[in-house]
Amino acid sequence: MAQGLTPEQVDIFHKDGYLLLPNELSADMVKALLERSHQLLEEFSLEGHPMTKFTTDIDGRNGGRSKHVGDEYFLSSGDEVRFFFEEDAFDRQGNLIKPKERAINKIGHGLHMLEPLFREVTLSLRNLAIAKDLTFDNTLGPNPVVLQSMIICKQPEIGGAVRSHQDSTFLYTDPCSAVGFWYALEDCTVSNGCLSFVPGSHLWEPVRKRLVRMKEVDGSEGTGFVGLPADKGNGLPKGAKAREDTGEVPDEKFVSVEVKAGTLVLIHGNVLHKSSKNLSGKSRYIYTFHGISGDYEYDKLNWLQPGPEGFSPLEDVAA
């Protein structure tokens, strides 16, 4: 049986809402994943592509709708390998002004299903062991399954900022159970847009809204944010008190987390985190997947819906 987390590591994750595991991937595996990422970018065709952009308007400021997930190309990507553009890869007239290999924000969301290398990294005995150590309140829980995976490129000079958010807002179960597994494929620094966290915010910042398919709400197209009903799980531990201020947490509360290539960052679904725009001349490639409990309610409101094969149980690797 593969080794999971130490008690000390579990305590850090429980206290901070995230955990750094350096050297989780070997240098050879990092190199292979990067090479395959670049190959995918080189091989995909612009012919017939809807040119879907991934915008970072994740808080509904544009009238409550999230522009980047309104089309079918995005909504049906859960068991596909699809390519989503950076907004700044286009001029004001909508013309692509970057080479396609330098224009993609992310590749997703079924890499763990269709790409052997990414499947090997994702559905592993090591990750099953880690998942089994994350079974306390509002983490993976019983029967962990992988529901999405992505390469995020953070392209040089145009890699978009990601505003403060909680992953459970986008991958909602009742009770909350989302955990992100985030692998650095290149060194991640302040200059190229590393992650920043508010340590411990998963203990006092409840999930207050969720991203949903609007067709299931009012029959309209695309996605939008809806408030979370009071009787639904908000991701806080039992007995925890939510902060009263519902405004944005000040920037000074965030801690920048620089990591080396090969590091795994585990991310609690309620912890507040963000990343700045990449204004440097270096990319910031990472591979990430998310897990939830397959035993908890995952309803048809969620933007990402399972394909015919369903989500991928981590338990299958032990069969």
GROMACS .gro file of C-alpha atoms in nm:
model
  319
    1MET     CA    1   0.000   0.000   0.000
    2ALA     CA    2   0.133   0.343  -0.092
    3GLN     CA    3   0.214   0.584   0.187
    4GLY     CA    4  -0.032   0.861   0.258
    5LEU     CA    5   0.017   1.177   0.462
    6THR     CA    6   0.190   1.192   0.797
    7PRO     CA    7  -0.014   1.304   1.100
    8GLU     CA    8   0.182   1.630   1.096
    9GLN     CA    9   0.092   1.693   0.732
   10VAL     CA   10  -0.276   1.623   0.800
   11ASP     CA   11  -0.263   1.872   1.089
   12ILE     CA   12  -0.111   2.141   0.863
   13PHE     CA   13  -0.378   2.085   0.599
   14HIS     CA   14  -0.651   2.102   0.862
   15LYS     CA   15  -0.504   2.421   1.011
   16ASP     CA   16  -0.413   2.612   0.693
   17GLY     CA   17  -0.647   2.467   0.431
   18TYR     CA   18  -0.358   2.380   0.200
   19LEU     CA   19  -0.045   2.166   0.211
   20LEU     CA   20   0.280   2.169   0.011
   21LEU     CA   21   0.439   1.836  -0.081
   22PRO     CA   22   0.773   1.907  -0.256
   23ASN     CA   23   0.923   1.656  -0.502
   24GLU     CA   24   0.595   1.470  -0.540
   25LEU     CA   25   0.669   1.423  -0.910
   26SER     CA   26   1.007   1.307  -1.033
   27ALA     CA   27   1.205   1.529  -1.268
   28ASP     CA   28   1.148   1.273  -1.545
   29MET     CA   29   0.771   1.277  -1.494
   30VAL     CA   30   0.762   1.657  -1.488
   31LYS     CA   31   0.957   1.663  -1.814
   32ALA     CA   32   0.724   1.407  -1.974
   33LEU     CA   33   0.409   1.593  -1.867
   34LEU     CA   34   0.547   1.923  -1.996
   35GLU     CA   35   0.646   1.768  -2.326
   36ARG     CA   36   0.300   1.616  -2.370
   37SER     CA   37   0.137   1.950  -2.278
   38HIS     CA   38   0.336   2.129  -2.548
   39GLN     CA   39   0.259   1.852  -2.796
   40LEU     CA   40  -0.113   1.890  -2.733
   41LEU     CA   41  -0.086   2.264  -2.798
   42GLU     CA   42   0.102   2.209  -3.120
   43GLU     CA   43  -0.134   1.941  -3.249
   44PHE     CA   44  -0.476   2.098  -3.185
   45SER     CA   45  -0.638   2.270  -3.482
   46LEU     CA   46  -0.798   2.612  -3.502
   47GLU     CA   47  -1.023   2.487  -3.782
   48GLY     CA   48  -1.376   2.461  -3.648
   49HIS     CA   49  -1.272   2.573  -3.299
   50PRO     CA   50  -1.530   2.805  -3.135
   51MET     CA   51  -1.243   3.015  -2.993
   52THR     CA   52  -1.391   2.990  -2.644
   53LYS     CA   53  -1.210   3.222  -2.403
   54PHE     CA   54  -1.154   3.154  -2.037
   55THR     CA   55  -1.232   3.476  -1.854
   56THR     CA   56  -1.146   3.526  -1.491
   57ASP     CA   57  -1.474   3.697  -1.404
   58ILE     CA   58  -1.544   3.432  -1.144
   59ASP     CA   59  -1.747   3.639  -0.901
   60GLY     CA   60  -2.042   3.726  -1.120
   61ARG     CA   61  -1.958   4.095  -1.158
   62ASN     CA   62  -2.079   4.099  -1.515
   63GLY     CA   63  -2.444   4.080  -1.415
   64GLY     CA   64  -2.421   3.748  -1.237
   65ARG     CA   65  -2.322   3.553  -1.547
   66SER     CA   66  -1.986   3.390  -1.602
   67LYS     CA   67  -1.890   3.467  -1.961
   68HIS     CA   68  -1.638   3.190  -2.012
   69VAL     CA   69  -1.869   2.897  -1.953
   70GLY     CA   70  -2.168   2.989  -2.160
   71ASP     CA   71  -2.110   2.770  -2.463
   72GLU     CA   72  -2.157   2.401  -2.525
   73TYR     CA   73  -1.788   2.354  -2.600
   74PHE     CA   74  -1.715   2.428  -2.234
   75LEU     CA   75  -2.020   2.264  -2.079
   76SER     CA   76  -1.960   1.931  -2.254
   77SER     CA   77  -1.586   1.918  -2.181
   78GLY     CA   78  -1.594   1.694  -1.873
   79ASP     CA   79  -1.485   1.382  -2.062
   80GLU     CA   80  -1.299   1.556  -2.345
   81VAL     CA   81  -0.965   1.731  -2.402
   82ARG     CA   82  -1.049   2.086  -2.504
   83PHE     CA   83  -0.861   2.413  -2.541
   84PHE     CA   84  -0.963   2.748  -2.392
   85PHE     CA   85  -0.804   3.077  -2.492
   86GLU     CA   86  -0.663   3.365  -2.292
   87GLU     CA   87  -0.869   3.683  -2.330
   88ASP     CA   88  -0.556   3.888  -2.398
   89ALA     CA   89  -0.457   3.662  -2.687
   90PHE     CA   90  -0.703   3.864  -2.901
   91ASP     CA   91  -0.714   4.226  -3.010
   92ARG     CA   92  -1.022   4.446  -2.970
   93GLN     CA   93  -1.156   4.329  -3.305
   94GLY     CA   94  -1.139   3.967  -3.194
   95ASN     CA   95  -0.836   3.872  -3.401
   96LEU     CA   96  -0.592   3.621  -3.253
   97ILE     CA   97  -0.263   3.804  -3.202
   98LYS     CA   98  -0.056   3.527  -3.043
   99PRO     CA   99   0.059   3.194  -3.187
  100LYS     CA  100  -0.195   2.933  -3.081
  101GLU     CA  101   0.066   2.756  -2.867
  102ARG     CA  102   0.109   3.079  -2.668
  103ALA     CA  103  -0.260   3.173  -2.663
  104ILE     CA  104  -0.420   2.894  -2.458
  105ASN     CA  105  -0.519   2.954  -2.097
  106LYS     CA  106  -0.597   2.592  -2.015
  107ILE     CA  107  -0.657   2.243  -2.154
  108GLY     CA  108  -0.934   2.041  -1.990
  109HIS     CA  109  -1.130   1.874  -1.845
  110GLY     CA  110  -1.092   1.498  -1.908
  111LEU     CA  111  -0.714   1.460  -1.931
  112HIS     CA  112  -0.722   1.199  -1.655
  113MET     CA  113  -0.956   0.989  -1.870
  114LEU     CA  114  -0.803   1.026  -2.215
  115GLU     CA  115  -0.432   1.101  -2.174
  116PRO     CA  116  -0.229   0.805  -2.037
  117LEU     CA  117   0.045   1.011  -1.869
  118PHE     CA  118  -0.202   1.235  -1.688
  119ARG     CA  119  -0.414   0.935  -1.595
  120GLU     CA  120  -0.106   0.769  -1.442
  121VAL     CA  121  -0.034   1.075  -1.228
  122THR     CA  122  -0.398   1.117  -1.123
  123LEU     CA  123  -0.535   0.769  -1.058
  124SER     CA  124  -0.252   0.641  -0.841
  125LEU     CA  125  -0.221   0.442  -0.521
  126ARG     CA  126  -0.037   0.739  -0.370
  127ASN     CA  127  -0.330   0.973  -0.438
  128LEU     CA  128  -0.575   0.715  -0.305
  129ALA     CA  129  -0.372   0.698   0.015
  130ILE     CA  130  -0.368   1.079   0.040
  131ALA     CA  131  -0.743   1.091  -0.021
  132LYS     CA  132  -0.808   0.842   0.259
  133ASP     CA  133  -0.619   1.070   0.497
  134LEU     CA  134  -0.847   1.362   0.406
  135THR     CA  135  -1.175   1.232   0.541
  136PHE     CA  136  -1.257   1.482   0.814
  137ASP     CA  137  -1.529   1.748   0.790
  138ASN     CA  138  -1.588   1.890   0.442
  139THR     CA  139  -1.300   1.719   0.265
  140LEU     CA  140  -1.299   1.429   0.023
  141GLY     CA  141  -1.495   1.195   0.247
  142PRO     CA  142  -1.594   0.842   0.149
  143ASN     CA  143  -1.553   0.701  -0.203
  144PRO     CA  144  -1.329   0.973  -0.353
  145VAL     CA  145  -1.380   1.031  -0.726
  146VAL     CA  146  -1.199   1.253  -0.976
  147LEU     CA  147  -1.438   1.473  -1.173
  148GLN     CA  148  -1.213   1.709  -1.372
  149SER     CA  149  -0.852   1.770  -1.471
  150MET     CA  150  -0.670   2.058  -1.641
  151ILE     CA  151  -0.339   2.189  -1.763
  152ILE     CA  152  -0.320   2.560  -1.680
  153CYS     CA  153  -0.054   2.736  -1.887
  154LYS     CA  154  -0.028   3.091  -1.739
  155GLN     CA  155   0.121   3.207  -2.066
  156PRO     CA  156   0.406   3.462  -2.061
  157GLU     CA  157   0.288   3.824  -2.054
  158ILE     CA  158  -0.084   3.743  -2.092
  159GLY     CA  159  -0.159   3.465  -1.840
  160GLY     CA  160  -0.475   3.592  -1.674
  161ALA     CA  161  -0.519   3.666  -1.304
  162VAL     CA  162  -0.761   3.450  -1.108
  163ARG     CA  163  -0.954   3.637  -0.843
  164SER     CA  164  -1.001   3.512  -0.489
  165HIS     CA  165  -1.230   3.210  -0.487
  166GLN     CA  166  -1.319   2.878  -0.327
  167ASP     CA  167  -1.317   2.561  -0.535
  168SER     CA  168  -1.638   2.430  -0.375
  169THR     CA  169  -1.822   2.722  -0.535
  170PHE     CA  170  -1.759   2.558  -0.873
  171LEU     CA  171  -1.772   2.189  -0.778
  172TYR     CA  172  -2.046   2.174  -0.518
  173THR     CA  173  -2.148   1.870  -0.319
  174ASP     CA  174  -2.374   1.854  -0.014
  175PRO     CA  175  -2.195   1.831   0.222
  176CYS     CA  176  -1.897   2.006   0.062
  177SER     CA  177  -1.610   1.774  -0.026
  178ALA     CA  178  -1.395   1.926  -0.304
  179VAL     CA  179  -1.017   1.899  -0.276
  180GLY     CA  180  -0.772   2.017  -0.541
  181PHE     CA  181  -0.451   1.830  -0.630
  182TRP     CA  182  -0.229   2.094  -0.795
  183TYR     CA  183   0.106   1.988  -0.946
  184ALA     CA  184   0.368   2.246  -1.047
  185LEU     CA  185   0.523   2.154  -1.383
  186GLU     CA  186   0.744   2.463  -1.376
  187ASP     CA  187   0.878   2.675  -1.091
  188CYS     CA  188   0.596   2.898  -0.969
  189THR     CA  189   0.702   3.241  -0.845
  190VAL     CA  190   0.545   3.573  -0.759
  191SER     CA  191   0.657   3.710  -1.096
  192ASN     CA  192   0.486   3.440  -1.305
  193GLY     CA  193   0.168   3.411  -1.099
  194CYS     CA  194   0.209   3.163  -0.815
  195LEU     CA  195  -0.080   3.077  -0.586
  196SER     CA  196  -0.169   3.291  -0.285
  197PHE     CA  197  -0.378   3.169   0.009
  198VAL     CA  198  -0.552   3.307   0.315
  199PRO     CA  199  -0.432   3.047   0.567
  200GLY     CA  200  -0.711   2.905   0.779
  201SER     CA  201  -0.990   3.072   0.579
  202HIS     CA  202  -1.160   2.735   0.523
  203LEU     CA  203  -1.247   2.747   0.893
  204TRP     CA  204  -1.445   3.073   0.874
  205GLU     CA  205  -1.531   3.146   0.509
  206PRO     CA  206  -1.851   2.960   0.413
  207VAL     CA  207  -1.957   2.880   0.060
  208ARG     CA  208  -2.222   3.145  -0.004
  209LYS     CA  209  -2.293   3.087  -0.375
  210ARG     CA  210  -2.234   2.833  -0.648
  211LEU     CA  211  -2.185   2.829  -1.023
  212VAL     CA  212  -2.475   2.653  -1.195
  213ARG     CA  213  -2.621   2.575  -1.536
  214MET     CA  214  -2.886   2.843  -1.575
  215LYS     CA  215  -3.096   2.611  -1.789
  216GLU     CA  216  -3.171   2.416  -1.470
  217VAL     CA  217  -3.267   2.735  -1.285
  218ASP     CA  218  -3.473   2.944  -1.527
  219GLY     CA  219  -3.435   2.782  -1.867
  220SER     CA  220  -3.181   3.035  -1.995
  221GLU     CA  221  -2.844   2.961  -2.154
  222GLY     CA  222  -2.497   2.958  -2.005
  223THR     CA  223  -2.401   2.963  -1.640
  224GLY     CA  224  -2.443   3.198  -1.349
  225PHE     CA  225  -2.404   3.227  -0.975
  226VAL     CA  226  -2.690   3.157  -0.737
  227GLY     CA  227  -2.699   3.197  -0.362
  228LEU     CA  228  -2.664   2.887  -0.149
  229PRO     CA  229  -2.984   2.799   0.042
  230ALA     CA  230  -2.953   2.806   0.419
  231ASP     CA  231  -3.030   2.436   0.449
  232LYS     CA  232  -2.738   2.334   0.226
  233GLY     CA  233  -2.388   2.252   0.350
  234ASN     CA  234  -2.157   2.555   0.340
  235GLY     CA  235  -1.830   2.374   0.398
  236LEU     CA  236  -1.755   2.499   0.749
  237PRO     CA  237  -1.663   2.253   1.024
  238LYS     CA  238  -1.933   2.171   1.276
  239GLY     CA  239  -1.963   2.447   1.532
  240ALA     CA  240  -1.749   2.694   1.334
  241LYS     CA  241  -1.862   3.054   1.310
  242ALA     CA  242  -1.868   3.224   0.972
  243ARG     CA  243  -1.713   3.569   0.943
  244GLU     CA  244  -1.979   3.840   0.945
  245ASP     CA  245  -1.818   4.061   0.682
  246THR     CA  246  -1.920   3.936   0.335
  247GLY     CA  247  -1.685   4.169   0.146
  248GLU     CA  248  -1.356   4.067  -0.015
  249VAL     CA  249  -1.075   3.968   0.216
  250PRO     CA  250  -0.795   4.232   0.202
  251ASP     CA  251  -0.489   4.153  -0.008
  252GLU     CA  252  -0.260   4.171   0.293
  253LYS     CA  253  -0.426   3.858   0.434
  254PHE     CA  254  -0.302   3.650   0.137
  255VAL     CA  255   0.028   3.465   0.155
  256SER     CA  256   0.216   3.402  -0.171
  257VAL     CA  257   0.328   3.042  -0.208
  258GLU     CA  258   0.627   2.994  -0.436
  259VAL     CA  259   0.698   2.630  -0.523
  260LYS     CA  260   0.943   2.433  -0.734
  261ALA     CA  261   0.847   2.211  -1.026
  262GLY     CA  262   0.734   1.871  -0.902
  263THR     CA  263   0.555   2.008  -0.594
  264LEU     CA  264   0.202   1.895  -0.515
  265VAL     CA  265  -0.025   2.151  -0.347
  266LEU     CA  266  -0.336   2.011  -0.180
  267ILE     CA  267  -0.618   2.267  -0.167
  268HIS     CA  268  -0.926   2.253   0.059
  269GLY     CA  269  -1.248   2.338  -0.122
  270ASN     CA  270  -1.330   2.626   0.114
  271VAL     CA  271  -0.989   2.793   0.143
  272LEU     CA  272  -0.960   3.132  -0.027
  273HIS     CA  273  -0.691   3.143  -0.293
  274LYS     CA  274  -0.599   3.336  -0.606
  275SER     CA  275  -0.316   3.403  -0.850
  276SER     CA  276  -0.195   3.721  -1.017
  277LYS     CA  277  -0.150   3.786  -1.388
  278ASN     CA  278   0.169   3.655  -1.541
  279LEU     CA  279   0.350   3.963  -1.669
  280SER     CA  280   0.686   3.787  -1.686
  281GLY     CA  281   0.853   3.629  -1.986
  282LYS     CA  282   0.822   3.279  -1.836
  283SER     CA  283   0.519   3.049  -1.847
  284ARG     CA  284   0.377   2.880  -1.535
  285TYR     CA  285   0.248   2.539  -1.639
  286ILE     CA  286   0.065   2.331  -1.380
  287TYR     CA  287  -0.152   2.019  -1.386
  288THR     CA  288  -0.447   2.001  -1.151
  289PHE     CA  289  -0.738   1.771  -1.081
  290HIS     CA  290  -1.022   1.785  -0.834
  291GLY     CA  291  -1.178   1.515  -0.624
  292ILE     CA  292  -1.509   1.495  -0.441
  293SER     CA  293  -1.690   1.229  -0.244
  294GLY     CA  294  -1.884   1.000  -0.474
  295ASP     CA  295  -2.125   0.932  -0.190
  296TYR     CA  296  -2.238   1.292  -0.145
  297GLU     CA  297  -2.505   1.474  -0.345
  298TYR     CA  298  -2.374   1.619  -0.672
  299ASP     CA  299  -2.680   1.760  -0.843
  300LYS     CA  300  -2.771   1.856  -1.199
  301LEU     CA  301  -2.722   2.226  -1.123
  302ASN     CA  302  -2.343   2.188  -1.133
  303TRP     CA  303  -2.186   2.324  -1.453
  304LEU     CA  304  -1.977   2.008  -1.500
  305GLN     CA  305  -2.183   1.694  -1.550
  306PRO     CA  306  -2.053   1.338  -1.577
  307GLY     CA  307  -2.032   1.170  -1.916
  308PRO     CA  308  -2.153   0.817  -1.992
  309GLU     CA  309  -1.868   0.661  -1.794
  310GLY     CA  310  -1.931   0.876  -1.487
  311PHE     CA  311  -1.661   1.022  -1.267
  312SER     CA  312  -1.338   0.828  -1.203
  313PRO     CA  313  -1.321   0.648  -0.865
  314LEU     CA  314  -0.979   0.656  -0.704
  315GLU     CA  315  -1.063   0.321  -0.544
  316ASP     CA  316  -1.040   0.161  -0.889
  317VAL     CA  317  -0.661   0.182  -0.880
  318ALA     CA  318  -0.659  -0.064  -0.590
  319ALA     CA  319  -0.885  -0.315  -0.764
   0.00000   0.00000   0.00000
